[in-house]
Each structure stands twice: as C-alpha cells, then as structure tokens.
Amino acid sequence: MKVGVPQEAAPGERRVALVPDTVSRLGEGVTVIVEPGAGVAAGFPDEAYREAGAELGDPWSADVVVKVAAPSAGEAAKLHEGQVLIAFLAPLTDADGVRRLAAAGVHGLALESIPRITRAQPMDALSSQATVAGYKSALIAADRLPRFLPMLMTAAGTIPPAKVLVLGAGVAGLQAIATARRLGAVVSGFDVRPAVREQVESLGATFLDLGVQGEETEGGYARELTPEQQAAQQAELQARIPGFDAVITTAAIPGRAAPKLVTAEAVRGMRPGSVIVDLAAETGGNCELTRPGEEIVESGVTIVGTTNLPSTMATHASQLLARNMASILGLLVSGGELVLDWDDEIVAGACVTRKGEGA
Ligand code: NAD
C-alpha cells in the first residue's frame, strides 16, 4: 500500500502530515511517497525522509493521501476515484470542498469527524493541534504584555503577578491555563460546560462563576447558548474583564461562528497595555473587535487574531499530527493492504465522502 504526503500549499501552512520518525513506524507493506520539500518548513529535510525509508516523488497517485489542510480545487483535481484522503476537511463549513471530493469518488476521512471515543484518542488531531495552540496563546499573551507574569520580589520593589483569564476550557483552554500558570500568572478560567470547573481547578486556576451554564452534547461539545444567555454572559464578562491583564479566548461551537464573548465596550474597559489573544479568530473571533489574521491595538489593548497557531510550532505540531495519522492508518491497513471497514465506528464516523455515493 502506498501513502502519499504532499507539500502543503495553503499560504502560511508550515506543517506536514507525516514526519520521518513516523514513516519508519508504519510497518511492513506500506510505502511512503513524500513530495520533495514537503517537510522542510516543519524542520524535516528530504534526506531525513529518505533515511527513514520513504521515497521522494509524486504523492498524488498513492492509495492513501495524507494532508494537513483540505485540498484546493487544483489539488483535488489530482485525486482519483477510490483513493483515500485524510486531512482537516472542515466538513461542517466547507461544503464546496466536500462536494469536490464526492464528485471525484474519493473516500474522504475528516480528522474533525473522528468520534471522540477512548479508542480513538491517539487519532484525535483536533486535540493534538489544540494543545499546541493553547500553549502558544499563553506565550503570545506573555510576550505582548508590558508586564511580568510571575510575582517578583526584588531590591527595586515587589511586582505583583499578572492576572490571566481563559475563556473556554476545552483542550486549548486547559493548555493555556496550565502554561500561564507555569509562567507564574494568577489564572482564572471559565466555560459554559459545568463539568469543566473541576478541570480548571485541578490546574491551580480559579473557576470564574459568571452565573451562565450551558449544556453539553453527547459528543462532549458545548451547545450554543440562547441569545438571552449570551447577552447575560457578555454583560457579566464586561464587569469582570477590567480586572485582568490578559484574556485568552478559545470558545467554540463546532460548525458555527465563534460565540461573541468580549464586546467592544468590554475592551474599552480594560487597562491600556492589556492583551487579548483570540484563538477563535479563524471562525470570526470571540471578541467583537478581533480582526482574523491581524494583530491590532484598540484603546491601548492589543488584540491578537493570528490564525493557525499550530503552524507557528510546525515541528512539534507535525510530529503530533503524524502520530495521529499513523494511528488512523493502522486502522486502514491489514497485511499491507488497504481495507476500509465501514462497520468500524471510527472509519464510518470520519468518512465524509465515499466512492459510489456521488456529489
Ligand atoms: P471546542 O474547541 O469545540 O470548544 C472549546 C471550548 O469552548 C469548549 O470547552 C466549549 O465548552 C467552550 N465554549 C463554547 N461556547 C462557550 C461560551 N459561550 N462561553 C465559554 N465557553 C464556551 O472544544 P474541544 O477543546 O475540542 O473539547 C470539547 C470536549 O471534548 C471537551 O469536553 C473535551 O474534554 C472533550 N474531548 C474528549 C476527548 C475524548 O474523549 N477522546 C478528546 C478530546 C476532547
């Protein structure tokens, strides 16, 4: 069985779907074909892939193509019927992209659609990449703040610790809390899912009680708040946010625009020099003033709307993603042959297009 690893073409994307270390672990009967240069931006030169046993060449004719981002129209045209594609296919938001794959008769497995069951944890690329984004968001907050994060007692006086608020305590939010704590900040966290309070507290942070509680879906995600609940949350946050030096926002509802948590007025209430890092920028932002892909200063407050933070740590982000990919490939290979078991809930759950089912 052949696995193809193309060079990512999306602007700013530095990650690669398989790294050399993973290539050598895929087992007997699997040949990996890497597009020359595919790993360079993530720190993995062609030579490292060759040494791990991969071939360099055209990845698009392989039985399985593994990618980070969904293929562009041009890339999709290189795929053929019956081929398997594994990538972040954005099935809830990129209907055109999914239609293209369906029309080509490609078996599209979306990393976002892998069921979040215990057996699938090693395949959970949403979590692995959210871990990277959460960590980096705390570093960005620390870097942009004109203050220390930890408390310092020096001969020149005592510096109190910075106060950091993390909104949304899923995988990224919990990692942001842990990282900001390690840097010495006093951290508070909030999430609408009630189960999260304990996780926030176990990291040494305080759970900020906003008096707003949402529901959790069977898959563990938050349900969208009602307009009344959302207004109550915004008002409560507006009153609390001026007390914080940095706010990291990570709130998301799968397939929906990011919920607006921080209003323009709340930003105006913050002290000059404060920082907002908006991890939800890609889906519109949790802050009303966020400009996706930009870093701006409004009323003296820095608002970071950088998208695709995992790509800024491409080496480790790719390494974790590659392990996720290897686990998924392990499900699809039997005796060196590609075997798609549609009765397997992970394969069936991840599949967003299937040969023979048309557009
Ligand atoms: P996500 O990226 O979809 O959302 C981030 C967080 O935003 C979530 O915690 C959500 O509750 C929160 N949120 C949504 N609306 C909000 C609002 N208005 N205000 C504040 N917070 C809001 O979530 P995720 O990080 O992908 O994790 C979702 C869940 O899946 C978590 O419970 C996580 O523990 C669970 N999970 C389970 C597994 C597994 O069992 N295999 C693996 C990973 C994650």
mmCIF file of C-alpha atoms and ligand atoms in Angstrom:
data_model
loop_
_atom_site.group_PDB
_atom_site.id
_atom_site.type_symbol
_atom_site.label_atom_id
_atom_site.label_comp_id
_atom_site.label_asym_id
_atom_site.label_seq_id
_atom_site.Cartn_x
_atom_site.Cartn_y
_atom_site.Cartn_z
ATOM 1 C CA MET A 1 0.000 0.000 0.000
ATOM 2 C CA LYS A 2 1.261 3.451 -0.899
ATOM 3 C CA VAL A 3 0.780 6.543 1.289
ATOM 4 C CA GLY A 4 1.387 9.953 -0.320
ATOM 5 C CA VAL A 5 2.488 13.058 1.592
ATOM 6 C CA PRO A 6 2.067 16.258 -0.449
ATOM 7 C CA GLN A 7 3.669 19.601 0.266
ATOM 8 C CA GLU A 8 1.030 21.844 1.875
ATOM 9 C CA ALA A 9 0.051 24.655 -0.489
ATOM 10 C CA ALA A 10 -2.091 26.905 1.751
ATOM 11 C CA PRO A 11 -0.407 30.254 2.476
ATOM 12 C CA GLY A 12 1.396 30.227 5.832
ATOM 13 C CA GLU A 13 0.945 26.482 6.383
ATOM 14 C CA ARG A 14 4.248 25.064 7.628
ATOM 15 C CA ARG A 15 3.079 21.703 8.917
ATOM 16 C CA VAL A 16 3.410 18.357 7.171
ATOM 17 C CA ALA A 17 1.148 15.321 7.649
ATOM 18 C CA LEU A 18 3.847 12.680 8.287
ATOM 19 C CA VAL A 19 7.315 13.148 9.808
ATOM 20 C CA PRO A 20 10.321 10.854 9.215
ATOM 21 C CA ASP A 21 10.093 9.210 12.636
ATOM 22 C CA THR A 22 6.514 8.102 11.864
ATOM 23 C CA VAL A 23 7.371 6.888 8.361
ATOM 24 C CA SER A 24 9.638 4.238 9.826
ATOM 25 C CA ARG A 25 6.880 3.035 12.190
ATOM 26 C CA LEU A 26 4.181 2.365 9.608
ATOM 27 C CA GLY A 27 5.137 -1.257 9.268
ATOM 28 C CA GLU A 28 5.634 -3.858 6.542
ATOM 29 C CA GLY A 29 3.983 -3.400 3.193
ATOM 30 C CA VAL A 30 3.479 0.355 3.483
ATOM 31 C CA THR A 31 5.483 2.575 1.126
ATOM 32 C CA VAL A 32 5.513 6.309 1.826
ATOM 33 C CA ILE A 33 5.971 8.726 -1.075
ATOM 34 C CA VAL A 34 6.859 12.247 0.025
ATOM 35 C CA GLU A 35 6.710 15.251 -2.289
ATOM 36 C CA PRO A 36 10.207 16.795 -2.330
ATOM 37 C CA GLY A 37 10.379 19.674 0.141
ATOM 38 C CA ALA A 38 7.120 18.701 1.922
ATOM 39 C CA GLY A 39 8.687 18.671 5.398
ATOM 40 C CA VAL A 40 11.225 21.463 5.025
ATOM 41 C CA ALA A 41 9.130 24.247 6.601
ATOM 42 C CA ALA A 42 8.489 21.985 9.612
ATOM 43 C CA GLY A 43 12.191 21.192 10.008
ATOM 44 C CA PHE A 44 12.255 17.793 8.250
ATOM 45 C CA PRO A 45 14.511 17.774 5.168
ATOM 46 C CA ASP A 46 14.040 15.332 2.271
ATOM 47 C CA GLU A 47 17.123 13.408 3.362
ATOM 48 C CA ALA A 48 15.552 12.581 6.744
ATOM 49 C CA TYR A 49 12.523 11.044 4.995
ATOM 50 C CA ARG A 50 14.797 9.020 2.687
ATOM 51 C CA GLU A 51 16.785 7.743 5.655
ATOM 52 C CA ALA A 52 13.504 6.702 7.334
ATOM 53 C CA GLY A 53 12.658 4.589 4.275
ATOM 54 C CA ALA A 54 10.362 6.915 2.312
ATOM 55 C CA GLU A 55 10.585 7.567 -1.415
ATOM 56 C CA LEU A 56 10.590 11.093 -2.818
ATOM 57 C CA GLY A 57 8.200 11.584 -5.710
ATOM 58 C CA ASP A 58 4.609 12.299 -6.752
ATOM 59 C CA PRO A 59 2.369 11.690 -3.714
ATOM 60 C CA TRP A 60 -0.960 12.148 -5.522
ATOM 61 C CA SER A 61 -1.221 8.705 -7.122
ATOM 62 C CA ALA A 62 -0.831 6.820 -3.809
ATOM 63 C CA ASP A 63 -3.665 4.666 -2.393
ATOM 64 C CA VAL A 64 -3.946 6.986 0.610
ATOM 65 C CA VAL A 65 -3.060 10.696 0.590
ATOM 66 C CA VAL A 66 -2.461 12.287 3.991
ATOM 67 C CA LYS A 67 -2.602 16.076 4.240
ATOM 68 C CA VAL A 68 -2.986 18.828 6.799
ATOM 69 C CA ALA A 69 -5.371 21.266 5.077
ATOM 70 C CA ALA A 70 -8.265 20.324 2.792
ATOM 71 C CA PRO A 71 -7.137 20.177 -0.842
ATOM 72 C CA SER A 72 -7.627 23.248 -3.031
ATOM 73 C CA ALA A 73 -9.595 22.795 -6.271
ATOM 74 C CA GLY A 74 -6.293 22.322 -8.119
ATOM 75 C CA GLU A 75 -5.109 19.689 -5.654
ATOM 76 C CA ALA A 76 -8.449 17.886 -5.649
ATOM 77 C CA ALA A 77 -8.151 17.528 -9.434
ATOM 78 C CA LYS A 78 -5.058 15.362 -8.853
ATOM 79 C CA LEU A 79 -7.030 12.821 -6.796
ATOM 80 C CA HIS A 80 -8.673 9.766 -8.356
ATOM 81 C CA GLU A 81 -11.652 7.533 -7.735
ATOM 82 C CA GLY A 82 -11.313 5.041 -4.900
ATOM 83 C CA GLN A 83 -8.413 6.888 -3.322
ATOM 84 C CA VAL A 84 -8.469 7.666 0.417
ATOM 85 C CA LEU A 85 -7.739 11.202 1.602
ATOM 86 C CA ILE A 86 -7.172 12.002 5.285
ATOM 87 C CA ALA A 87 -7.000 15.710 6.262
ATOM 88 C CA PHE A 88 -8.758 18.529 8.110
ATOM 89 C CA LEU A 89 -11.623 18.637 5.581
ATOM 90 C CA ALA A 90 -13.800 21.134 7.521
ATOM 91 C CA PRO A 91 -16.928 19.078 6.749
ATOM 92 C CA LEU A 92 -19.275 21.390 8.657
ATOM 93 C CA THR A 93 -18.139 24.585 6.953
ATOM 94 C CA ASP A 94 -16.553 23.739 3.568
ATOM 95 C CA ALA A 95 -19.467 22.280 1.604
ATOM 96 C CA ASP A 96 -17.819 23.039 -1.777
ATOM 97 C CA GLY A 97 -14.623 21.232 -0.821
ATOM 98 C CA VAL A 98 -16.560 18.175 0.344
ATOM 99 C CA ARG A 99 -18.674 18.201 -2.845
ATOM 100 C CA ARG A 100 -15.493 18.237 -4.953
ATOM 101 C CA LEU A 101 -14.186 15.141 -3.195
ATOM 102 C CA ALA A 102 -17.536 13.386 -3.531
ATOM 103 C CA ALA A 103 -17.637 14.164 -7.268
ATOM 104 C CA ALA A 104 -14.138 12.701 -7.638
ATOM 105 C CA GLY A 105 -15.213 9.462 -5.908
ATOM 106 C CA VAL A 106 -12.634 9.914 -3.168
ATOM 107 C CA HIS A 107 -13.091 8.342 0.274
ATOM 108 C CA GLY A 108 -12.634 11.491 2.364
ATOM 109 C CA LEU A 109 -11.820 10.939 6.043
ATOM 110 C CA ALA A 110 -12.079 14.186 8.011
ATOM 111 C CA LEU A 111 -9.833 14.497 11.048
ATOM 112 C CA GLU A 112 -12.536 16.672 12.656
ATOM 113 C CA SER A 113 -15.119 13.874 12.387
ATOM 114 C CA ILE A 114 -13.227 11.134 14.195
ATOM 115 C CA PRO A 115 -15.505 10.182 17.092
ATOM 116 C CA ARG A 116 -14.115 11.287 20.437
ATOM 117 C CA ILE A 117 -14.233 7.831 21.968
ATOM 118 C CA THR A 118 -11.472 6.324 24.105
ATOM 119 C CA ARG A 119 -10.185 4.006 21.326
ATOM 120 C CA ALA A 120 -9.795 6.996 19.004
ATOM 121 C CA GLN A 121 -7.798 9.178 21.409
ATOM 122 C CA PRO A 122 -4.444 8.511 19.666
ATOM 123 C CA MET A 123 -6.114 9.628 16.400
ATOM 124 C CA ASP A 124 -7.535 12.864 17.831
ATOM 125 C CA ALA A 125 -5.846 15.529 15.721
ATOM 126 C CA LEU A 126 -8.232 18.262 16.932
ATOM 127 C CA SER A 127 -6.854 17.717 20.433
ATOM 128 C CA SER A 128 -3.200 17.443 19.421
ATOM 129 C CA GLN A 129 -3.321 20.693 17.457
ATOM 130 C CA ALA A 130 -5.437 22.476 20.104
ATOM 131 C CA THR A 131 -2.755 21.576 22.649
ATOM 132 C CA VAL A 132 -0.198 23.415 20.534
ATOM 133 C CA ALA A 133 -2.482 26.424 20.007
ATOM 134 C CA GLY A 134 -3.313 26.698 23.720
ATOM 135 C CA TYR A 135 0.344 26.588 24.738
ATOM 136 C CA LYS A 136 1.316 29.185 22.139
ATOM 137 C CA SER A 137 -1.555 31.508 23.092
ATOM 138 C CA ALA A 138 -0.186 31.823 26.637
ATOM 139 C CA LEU A 139 3.300 32.562 25.300
ATOM 140 C CA ILE A 140 1.894 35.257 22.998
ATOM 141 C CA ALA A 141 -0.002 36.834 25.890
ATOM 142 C CA ALA A 142 3.178 36.830 27.997
ATOM 143 C CA ASP A 143 5.192 38.300 25.139
ATOM 144 C CA ARG A 144 2.775 41.122 24.300
ATOM 145 C CA LEU A 145 2.144 42.169 27.925
ATOM 146 C CA PRO A 146 4.375 45.026 29.085
ATOM 147 C CA ARG A 147 4.491 43.290 32.488
ATOM 148 C CA PHE A 148 5.974 40.252 34.217
ATOM 149 C CA LEU A 149 3.723 37.237 34.591
ATOM 150 C CA PRO A 150 5.173 35.968 37.906
ATOM 151 C CA MET A 151 5.345 37.813 41.167
ATOM 152 C CA LEU A 152 8.837 39.240 41.670
ATOM 153 C CA MET A 153 10.368 40.441 44.906
ATOM 154 C CA THR A 154 13.417 42.499 44.071
ATOM 155 C CA ALA A 155 15.536 45.159 45.718
ATOM 156 C CA ALA A 156 13.759 47.606 43.426
ATOM 157 C CA GLY A 157 10.379 46.637 44.760
ATOM 158 C CA THR A 158 7.749 43.925 44.559
ATOM 159 C CA ILE A 159 5.910 43.178 41.321
ATOM 160 C CA PRO A 160 2.503 41.535 41.712
ATOM 161 C CA PRO A 161 1.710 38.589 39.378
ATOM 162 C CA ALA A 162 -0.256 39.226 36.181
ATOM 163 C CA LYS A 163 -3.883 38.141 36.106
ATOM 164 C CA VAL A 164 -4.891 35.989 33.144
ATOM 165 C CA LEU A 165 -8.430 34.940 32.215
ATOM 166 C CA VAL A 166 -9.025 31.987 29.883
ATOM 167 C CA LEU A 167 -12.489 31.772 28.321
ATOM 168 C CA GLY A 168 -13.429 28.327 27.014
ATOM 169 C CA ALA A 169 -11.683 25.492 28.818
ATOM 170 C CA GLY A 170 -11.611 22.677 26.261
ATOM 171 C CA VAL A 171 -8.312 21.193 25.142
ATOM 172 C CA ALA A 172 -6.750 24.519 24.053
ATOM 173 C CA GLY A 173 -8.084 26.476 27.022
ATOM 174 C CA LEU A 174 -6.822 23.970 29.587
ATOM 175 C CA GLN A 175 -3.386 24.009 27.965
ATOM 176 C CA ALA A 176 -3.404 27.834 28.007
ATOM 177 C CA ILE A 177 -4.320 27.759 31.716
ATOM 178 C CA ALA A 178 -1.543 25.263 32.512
ATOM 179 C CA THR A 179 1.043 27.260 30.555
ATOM 180 C CA ALA A 180 0.087 30.648 32.035
ATOM 181 C CA ARG A 181 0.223 29.077 35.500
ATOM 182 C CA ARG A 182 3.696 27.659 34.826
ATOM 183 C CA LEU A 183 4.794 31.148 33.824
ATOM 184 C CA GLY A 184 3.654 32.393 37.216
ATOM 185 C CA ALA A 185 0.417 34.217 36.407
ATOM 186 C CA VAL A 186 -2.667 34.111 38.606
ATOM 187 C CA VAL A 187 -5.169 32.390 36.307
ATOM 188 C CA SER A 188 -8.957 32.206 36.132
ATOM 189 C CA GLY A 189 -10.921 30.076 33.696
ATOM 190 C CA PHE A 190 -14.496 29.891 32.507
ATOM 191 C CA ASP A 191 -16.507 27.513 30.334
ATOM 192 C CA VAL A 192 -20.227 27.023 29.814
ATOM 193 C CA ARG A 193 -19.914 23.260 30.287
ATOM 194 C CA PRO A 194 -20.399 22.646 34.024
ATOM 195 C CA ALA A 195 -18.088 19.597 34.049
ATOM 196 C CA VAL A 196 -15.112 21.830 33.349
ATOM 197 C CA ARG A 197 -14.973 23.580 36.738
ATOM 198 C CA GLU A 198 -13.086 20.688 38.327
ATOM 199 C CA GLN A 199 -10.568 20.508 35.465
ATOM 200 C CA VAL A 200 -9.865 24.249 35.722
ATOM 201 C CA GLU A 201 -9.391 24.000 39.481
ATOM 202 C CA SER A 202 -7.167 20.928 39.205
ATOM 203 C CA LEU A 203 -4.716 23.081 37.233
ATOM 204 C CA GLY A 204 -4.481 25.562 40.094
ATOM 205 C CA ALA A 205 -6.727 28.159 38.457
ATOM 206 C CA THR A 206 -9.902 29.711 39.825
ATOM 207 C CA PHE A 207 -13.210 29.000 38.090
ATOM 208 C CA LEU A 208 -14.845 32.324 37.297
ATOM 209 C CA ASP A 209 -18.513 31.930 38.095
ATOM 210 C CA LEU A 210 -20.455 34.036 35.602
ATOM 211 C CA GLY A 211 -23.790 32.554 36.553
ATOM 212 C CA VAL A 212 -24.189 31.202 32.994
ATOM 213 C CA GLN A 213 -24.363 27.487 32.438
ATOM 214 C CA GLY A 214 -24.793 25.751 29.098
ATOM 215 C CA GLU A 215 -25.359 22.162 28.111
ATOM 216 C CA GLU A 216 -23.030 19.506 26.831
ATOM 217 C CA THR A 217 -23.799 17.374 23.748
ATOM 218 C CA GLU A 218 -23.300 13.613 23.751
ATOM 219 C CA GLY A 219 -20.003 14.152 21.942
ATOM 220 C CA GLY A 220 -18.747 16.343 24.813
ATOM 221 C CA TYR A 221 -19.143 19.656 22.956
ATOM 222 C CA ALA A 222 -20.975 22.745 24.220
ATOM 223 C CA ARG A 223 -24.415 23.604 22.859
ATOM 224 C CA GLU A 224 -24.868 27.133 21.570
ATOM 225 C CA LEU A 225 -26.216 29.482 24.257
ATOM 226 C CA THR A 226 -29.613 31.106 23.802
ATOM 227 C CA PRO A 227 -29.493 34.830 22.842
ATOM 228 C CA GLU A 228 -30.542 35.690 26.425
ATOM 229 C CA GLN A 229 -27.790 33.552 27.951
ATOM 230 C CA GLN A 230 -25.273 35.057 25.561
ATOM 231 C CA ALA A 231 -26.294 38.611 26.491
ATOM 232 C CA ALA A 232 -26.036 37.732 30.202
ATOM 233 C CA GLN A 233 -22.572 36.268 29.638
ATOM 234 C CA GLN A 234 -21.385 39.374 27.768
ATOM 235 C CA ALA A 235 -22.701 41.697 30.474
ATOM 236 C CA GLU A 236 -21.121 39.674 33.282
ATOM 237 C CA LEU A 237 -17.804 39.487 31.459
ATOM 238 C CA GLN A 238 -17.852 43.228 30.796
ATOM 239 C CA ALA A 239 -17.950 43.790 34.545
ATOM 240 C CA ARG A 240 -15.165 41.269 35.298
ATOM 241 C CA ILE A 241 -12.704 41.747 32.424
ATOM 242 C CA PRO A 242 -11.178 45.094 33.579
ATOM 243 C CA GLY A 243 -9.631 43.168 36.472
ATOM 244 C CA PHE A 244 -7.441 41.090 34.124
ATOM 245 C CA ASP A 245 -4.191 41.907 32.320
ATOM 246 C CA ALA A 246 -4.629 39.259 29.621
ATOM 247 C CA VAL A 247 -7.657 37.427 28.265
ATOM 248 C CA ILE A 248 -7.193 34.290 26.158
ATOM 249 C CA THR A 249 -10.365 33.221 24.382
ATOM 250 C CA THR A 250 -10.884 29.723 22.972
ATOM 251 C CA ALA A 251 -14.688 29.293 22.944
ATOM 252 C CA ALA A 252 -16.079 27.328 20.007
ATOM 253 C CA ILE A 253 -19.204 25.519 18.872
ATOM 254 C CA PRO A 254 -18.446 23.001 16.090
ATOM 255 C CA GLY A 255 -19.692 24.189 12.691
ATOM 256 C CA ARG A 256 -20.832 27.600 13.993
ATOM 257 C CA ALA A 257 -19.350 31.082 14.059
ATOM 258 C CA ALA A 258 -17.423 31.678 17.276
ATOM 259 C CA PRO A 259 -19.648 32.948 20.104
ATOM 260 C CA LYS A 260 -19.033 36.622 20.868
ATOM 261 C CA LEU A 261 -17.950 36.839 24.492
ATOM 262 C CA VAL A 262 -15.953 40.064 24.689
ATOM 263 C CA THR A 263 -17.765 43.168 23.453
ATOM 264 C CA ALA A 264 -16.118 46.334 22.112
ATOM 265 C CA GLU A 265 -17.212 48.042 25.291
ATOM 266 C CA ALA A 266 -15.536 45.394 27.441
ATOM 267 C CA VAL A 267 -12.284 46.046 25.535
ATOM 268 C CA ARG A 268 -12.619 49.770 26.240
ATOM 269 C CA GLY A 269 -12.954 48.933 29.933
ATOM 270 C CA MET A 270 -9.542 47.186 30.033
ATOM 271 C CA ARG A 271 -6.383 48.945 31.204
ATOM 272 C CA PRO A 272 -4.052 50.203 28.455
ATOM 273 C CA GLY A 273 -1.332 47.606 27.838
ATOM 274 C CA SER A 274 -3.753 44.707 28.376
ATOM 275 C CA VAL A 275 -3.814 41.875 25.851
ATOM 276 C CA ILE A 276 -6.471 39.691 24.250
ATOM 277 C CA VAL A 277 -5.367 36.558 22.382
ATOM 278 C CA ASP A 278 -8.329 35.291 20.373
ATOM 279 C CA LEU A 279 -7.867 31.639 19.424
ATOM 280 C CA ALA A 280 -11.319 31.641 17.813
ATOM 281 C CA ALA A 281 -10.201 34.221 15.205
ATOM 282 C CA GLU A 282 -10.457 31.638 12.421
ATOM 283 C CA THR A 283 -14.217 31.337 12.921
ATOM 284 C CA GLY A 284 -14.807 35.075 13.419
ATOM 285 C CA GLY A 285 -13.371 35.593 16.899
ATOM 286 C CA ASN A 286 -14.706 35.596 20.469
ATOM 287 C CA CYS A 287 -14.017 39.320 20.702
ATOM 288 C CA GLU A 288 -16.100 41.769 18.680
ATOM 289 C CA LEU A 289 -13.004 43.745 17.674
ATOM 290 C CA THR A 290 -10.802 40.820 16.572
ATOM 291 C CA ARG A 291 -9.553 41.015 13.005
ATOM 292 C CA PRO A 292 -8.767 37.460 11.873
ATOM 293 C CA GLY A 293 -5.148 37.127 10.797
ATOM 294 C CA GLU A 294 -4.167 40.510 12.281
ATOM 295 C CA GLU A 295 -2.796 41.980 15.465
ATOM 296 C CA ILE A 296 -4.282 45.363 16.300
ATOM 297 C CA VAL A 297 -4.304 47.864 19.153
ATOM 298 C CA GLU A 298 -7.680 49.301 20.201
ATOM 299 C CA SER A 299 -7.957 51.752 23.106
ATOM 300 C CA GLY A 300 -4.448 50.700 24.155
ATOM 301 C CA VAL A 301 -5.419 46.993 24.223
ATOM 302 C CA THR A 302 -3.519 44.603 21.952
ATOM 303 C CA ILE A 303 -5.879 42.152 20.243
ATOM 304 C CA VAL A 304 -4.122 39.198 18.631
ATOM 305 C CA GLY A 305 -6.197 37.485 15.937
ATOM 306 C CA THR A 306 -3.409 35.361 14.491
ATOM 307 C CA THR A 307 -4.858 32.268 12.816
ATOM 308 C CA ASN A 308 -3.327 28.803 12.553
ATOM 309 C CA LEU A 309 -1.117 28.959 15.655
ATOM 310 C CA PRO A 310 -0.188 25.249 15.342
ATOM 311 C CA SER A 311 1.664 26.141 12.135
ATOM 312 C CA THR A 312 3.903 28.530 14.121
ATOM 313 C CA MET A 313 5.197 25.490 16.030
ATOM 314 C CA ALA A 314 5.352 23.318 12.939
ATOM 315 C CA THR A 315 7.906 20.775 14.163
ATOM 316 C CA HIS A 316 6.032 19.515 17.194
ATOM 317 C CA ALA A 317 2.598 20.178 15.703
ATOM 318 C CA SER A 318 3.578 17.967 12.733
ATOM 319 C CA GLN A 319 5.085 15.332 14.995
ATOM 320 C CA LEU A 320 1.845 15.041 16.995
ATOM 321 C CA LEU A 321 -0.302 15.136 13.861
ATOM 322 C CA ALA A 322 1.856 12.439 12.264
ATOM 323 C CA ARG A 323 1.275 10.175 15.272
ATOM 324 C CA ASN A 324 -2.468 10.766 14.874
ATOM 325 C CA MET A 325 -2.184 9.900 11.168
ATOM 326 C CA ALA A 326 -0.165 6.746 11.886
ATOM 327 C CA SER A 327 -2.866 5.549 14.299
ATOM 328 C CA ILE A 328 -5.561 6.165 11.687
ATOM 329 C CA LEU A 329 -3.502 4.406 9.005
ATOM 330 C CA GLY A 330 -3.170 1.479 11.410
ATOM 331 C CA LEU A 331 -6.955 1.087 11.179
ATOM 332 C CA LEU A 332 -6.930 1.082 7.377
ATOM 333 C CA VAL A 333 -4.110 -1.363 6.697
ATOM 334 C CA SER A 334 -4.322 -5.097 7.072
ATOM 335 C CA GLY A 335 -1.426 -7.290 5.904
ATOM 336 C CA GLY A 336 -0.005 -4.432 3.839
ATOM 337 C CA GLU A 337 -3.355 -3.981 2.018
ATOM 338 C CA LEU A 338 -5.842 -1.121 2.226
ATOM 339 C CA VAL A 339 -9.010 -2.405 3.907
ATOM 340 C CA LEU A 340 -11.872 0.002 4.634
ATOM 341 C CA ASP A 341 -14.050 -1.492 7.348
ATOM 342 C CA TRP A 342 -17.240 0.567 7.195
ATOM 343 C CA ASP A 343 -18.542 -1.292 10.245
ATOM 344 C CA ASP A 344 -15.783 0.283 12.331
ATOM 345 C CA GLU A 345 -17.348 3.323 14.043
ATOM 346 C CA ILE A 346 -14.147 5.344 13.676
ATOM 347 C CA VAL A 347 -13.832 4.737 9.913
ATOM 348 C CA ALA A 348 -17.563 5.276 9.375
ATOM 349 C CA GLY A 349 -17.630 8.354 11.643
ATOM 350 C CA ALA A 350 -14.640 10.016 9.982
ATOM 351 C CA CYS A 351 -15.894 9.347 6.448
ATOM 352 C CA VAL A 352 -17.451 12.439 4.851
ATOM 353 C CA THR A 353 -17.386 11.270 1.207
ATOM 354 C CA ARG A 354 -17.406 7.764 -0.150
ATOM 355 C CA LYS A 355 -16.762 6.301 -3.607
ATOM 356 C CA GLY A 356 -20.006 5.470 -5.372
ATOM 357 C CA GLU A 357 -22.080 7.917 -3.351
ATOM 358 C CA GLY A 358 -21.601 10.873 -5.740
ATOM 359 C CA ALA A 359 -21.692 14.596 -5.022
HETATM 360 P P1 NAD B 1 -14.016 23.186 21.263
HETATM 361 O O1 NAD B 1 -12.723 23.606 20.623
HETATM 362 O O2 NAD B 1 -15.126 22.763 20.393
HETATM 363 O O3 NAD B 1 -14.519 24.390 22.190
HETATM 364 C C1 NAD B 1 -13.671 24.983 23.148
HETATM 365 C C2 NAD B 1 -14.429 25.223 24.426
HETATM 366 O O4 NAD B 1 -15.318 26.333 24.268
HETATM 367 C C3 NAD B 1 -15.291 24.066 24.891
HETATM 368 O O5 NAD B 1 -14.804 23.635 26.151
HETATM 369 C C4 NAD B 1 -16.695 24.675 24.976
HETATM 370 O O6 NAD B 1 -17.429 24.157 26.063
HETATM 371 C C5 NAD B 1 -16.374 26.122 25.157
HETATM 372 N N1 NAD B 1 -17.469 27.083 24.876
HETATM 373 C C6 NAD B 1 -18.392 27.064 23.890
HETATM 374 N N2 NAD B 1 -19.207 28.147 23.980
HETATM 375 C C7 NAD B 1 -18.771 28.887 25.040
HETATM 376 C C8 NAD B 1 -19.175 30.104 25.639
HETATM 377 N N3 NAD B 1 -20.206 30.790 25.162
HETATM 378 N N4 NAD B 1 -18.504 30.537 26.716
HETATM 379 C C9 NAD B 1 -17.447 29.851 27.216
HETATM 380 N N5 NAD B 1 -17.012 28.703 26.694
HETATM 381 C C10 NAD B 1 -17.656 28.210 25.618
HETATM 382 O O7 NAD B 1 -13.762 22.059 22.360
HETATM 383 P P2 NAD B 1 -12.635 20.953 22.465
HETATM 384 O O8 NAD B 1 -11.427 21.525 23.073
HETATM 385 O O9 NAD B 1 -12.486 20.303 21.126
HETATM 386 O O10 NAD B 1 -13.240 19.939 23.506
HETATM 387 C C11 NAD B 1 -14.611 19.612 23.561
HETATM 388 C C12 NAD B 1 -14.830 18.480 24.539
HETATM 389 O O11 NAD B 1 -14.356 17.259 24.038
HETATM 390 C C13 NAD B 1 -14.161 18.629 25.889
HETATM 391 O O12 NAD B 1 -15.043 18.142 26.857
HETATM 392 C C14 NAD B 1 -13.011 17.717 25.824
HETATM 393 O O13 NAD B 1 -12.591 17.288 27.105
HETATM 394 C C15 NAD B 1 -13.645 16.599 25.042
HETATM 395 N N6 NAD B 1 -12.648 15.734 24.455
HETATM 396 C C16 NAD B 1 -12.814 14.380 24.571
HETATM 397 C C17 NAD B 1 -11.868 13.525 24.021
HETATM 398 C C18 NAD B 1 -12.021 12.044 24.132
HETATM 399 O O14 NAD B 1 -12.687 11.557 24.989
HETATM 400 N N7 NAD B 1 -11.404 11.305 23.252
HETATM 401 C C19 NAD B 1 -10.793 14.029 23.353
HETATM 402 C C20 NAD B 1 -10.656 15.413 23.253
HETATM 403 C C21 NAD B 1 -11.604 16.253 23.803
#
